[in-house]
Coordinates of C-alpha atoms in Angstrom, one line a residue:
X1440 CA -11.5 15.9 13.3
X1441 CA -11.9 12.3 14.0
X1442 CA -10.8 12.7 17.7
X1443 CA -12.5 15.4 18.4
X1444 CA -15.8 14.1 17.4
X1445 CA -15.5 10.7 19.2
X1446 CA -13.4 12.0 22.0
X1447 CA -10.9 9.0 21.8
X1448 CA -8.4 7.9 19.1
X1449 CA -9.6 4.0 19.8
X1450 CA -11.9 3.8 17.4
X1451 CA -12.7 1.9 14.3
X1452 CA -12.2 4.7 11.9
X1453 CA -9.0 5.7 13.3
X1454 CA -7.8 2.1 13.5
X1455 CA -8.8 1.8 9.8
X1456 CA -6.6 4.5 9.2
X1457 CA -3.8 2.8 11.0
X1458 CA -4.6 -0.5 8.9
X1459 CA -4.6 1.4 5.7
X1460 CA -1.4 2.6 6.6
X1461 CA 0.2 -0.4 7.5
X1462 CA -1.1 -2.1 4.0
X1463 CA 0.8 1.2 2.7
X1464 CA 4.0 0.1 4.5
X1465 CA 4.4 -3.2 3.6
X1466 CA 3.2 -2.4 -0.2
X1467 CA 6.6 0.5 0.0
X1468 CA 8.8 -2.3 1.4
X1469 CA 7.6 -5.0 -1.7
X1470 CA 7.8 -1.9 -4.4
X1471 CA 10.4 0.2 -3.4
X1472 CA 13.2 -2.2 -1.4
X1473 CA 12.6 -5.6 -3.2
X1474 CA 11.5 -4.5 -6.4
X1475 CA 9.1 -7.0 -6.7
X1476 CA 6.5 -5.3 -9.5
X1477 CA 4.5 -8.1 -10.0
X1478 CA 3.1 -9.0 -6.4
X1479 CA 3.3 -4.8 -6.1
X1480 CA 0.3 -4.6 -8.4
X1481 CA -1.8 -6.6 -6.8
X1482 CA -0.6 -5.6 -3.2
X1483 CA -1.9 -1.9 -4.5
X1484 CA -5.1 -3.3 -6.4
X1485 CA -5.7 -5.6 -3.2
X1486 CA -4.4 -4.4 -0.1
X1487 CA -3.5 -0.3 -0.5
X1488 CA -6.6 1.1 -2.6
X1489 CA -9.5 -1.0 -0.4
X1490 CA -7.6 0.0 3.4
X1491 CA -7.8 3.5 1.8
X1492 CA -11.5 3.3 0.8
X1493 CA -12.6 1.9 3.8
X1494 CA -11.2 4.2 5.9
X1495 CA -12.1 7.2 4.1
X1496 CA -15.7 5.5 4.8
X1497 CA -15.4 5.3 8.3
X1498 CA -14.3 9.0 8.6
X1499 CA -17.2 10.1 6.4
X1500 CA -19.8 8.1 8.8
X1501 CA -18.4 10.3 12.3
X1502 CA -17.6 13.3 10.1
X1503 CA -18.0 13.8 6.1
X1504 CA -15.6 16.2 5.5
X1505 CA -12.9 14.1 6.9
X1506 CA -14.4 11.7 4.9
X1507 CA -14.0 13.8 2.0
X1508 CA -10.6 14.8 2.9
X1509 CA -9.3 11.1 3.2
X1510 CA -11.3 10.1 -0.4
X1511 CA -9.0 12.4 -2.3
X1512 CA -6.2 10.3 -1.8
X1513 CA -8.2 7.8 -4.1
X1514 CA -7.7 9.4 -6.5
X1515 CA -4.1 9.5 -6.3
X1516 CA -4.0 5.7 -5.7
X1517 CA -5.7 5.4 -8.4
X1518 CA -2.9 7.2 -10.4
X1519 CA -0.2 4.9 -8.6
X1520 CA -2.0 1.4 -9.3
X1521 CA -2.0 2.4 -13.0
X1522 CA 1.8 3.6 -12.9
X1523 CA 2.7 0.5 -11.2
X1524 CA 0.7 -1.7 -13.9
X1525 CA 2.4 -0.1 -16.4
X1526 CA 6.3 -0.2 -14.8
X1527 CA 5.2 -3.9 -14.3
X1528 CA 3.9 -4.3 -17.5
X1529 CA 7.5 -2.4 -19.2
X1530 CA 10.0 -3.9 -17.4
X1531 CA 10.2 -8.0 -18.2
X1532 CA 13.5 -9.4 -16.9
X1533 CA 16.5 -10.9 -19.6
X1534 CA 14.1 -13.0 -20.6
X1535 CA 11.6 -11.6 -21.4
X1536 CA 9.1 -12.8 -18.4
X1537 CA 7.2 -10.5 -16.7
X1538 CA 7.4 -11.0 -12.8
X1539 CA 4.4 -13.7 -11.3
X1540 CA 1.5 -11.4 -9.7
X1541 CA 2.2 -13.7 -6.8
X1542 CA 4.6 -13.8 -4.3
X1543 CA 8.0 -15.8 -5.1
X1544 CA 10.7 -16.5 -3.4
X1545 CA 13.6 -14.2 -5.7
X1546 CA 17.2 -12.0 -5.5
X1547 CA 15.5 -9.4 -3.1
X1548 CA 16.5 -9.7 0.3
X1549 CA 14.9 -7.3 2.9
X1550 CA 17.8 -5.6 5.6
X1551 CA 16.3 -4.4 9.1
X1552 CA 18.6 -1.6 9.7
X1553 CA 18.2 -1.8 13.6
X1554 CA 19.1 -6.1 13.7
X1555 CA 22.4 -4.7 11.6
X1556 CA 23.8 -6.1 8.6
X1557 CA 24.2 -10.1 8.1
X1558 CA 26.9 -9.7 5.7

């Protein structure tokens, strides 16, 4: 829809969509691979939820219904920032500390599988 209204895919709503992804990406690698839950909630608070809104407004201003389309997934973002509050919020370590909301230096260690293993 985008493309076809502009006539190019250089353009600031689709490169809003490509930052919004990228937030995404490196929000998956802190959540998913390294586990860190606390600097995950504000990564989705801070990082994934605005990209998302701010592309979904530069869509709507070339073409609403895109606009529309790419809003819904608000509302699933939405959803995930409150799950990954709460899995935060549930899961203090031995202690008995809940993980920093900022970033620390801890046991996760992030593998590139295409530089191979260092072990």
């Amino acid at each position: 829809m985008i493309v076809s209204s502009t006539g190019t895919f250089f353009n600031p709503a689709i490169m809003a969509f490509i930052f919004h992804l990228t937030c995404g990406d490196v929000w998956n690698t802190i959540n998913n691979t390294e586990k860190r839950y606390g600097m995950s909630v504000v990564g989705i608070l801070l990082g994934v939820v605005p990209s998302a809104a701010f592309a979904a407004s530069q869509y709507y201003a070339i073409e609403p219904l895109a606009g529309k389309l790419l809003g819904g997934t608000l509302l699933w973002l939405c959803t995930a920032s409150a799950l990954i509050t709460d899995t935060w919020r549930l899961n203090p370590d031995d202690n008995g500390k809940r993980e920093p909301l900022y970033p620390v230096k801890g046991d996760a260690k992030t593998e590139f599988a295409w530089f191979g293993s260092s072990s």
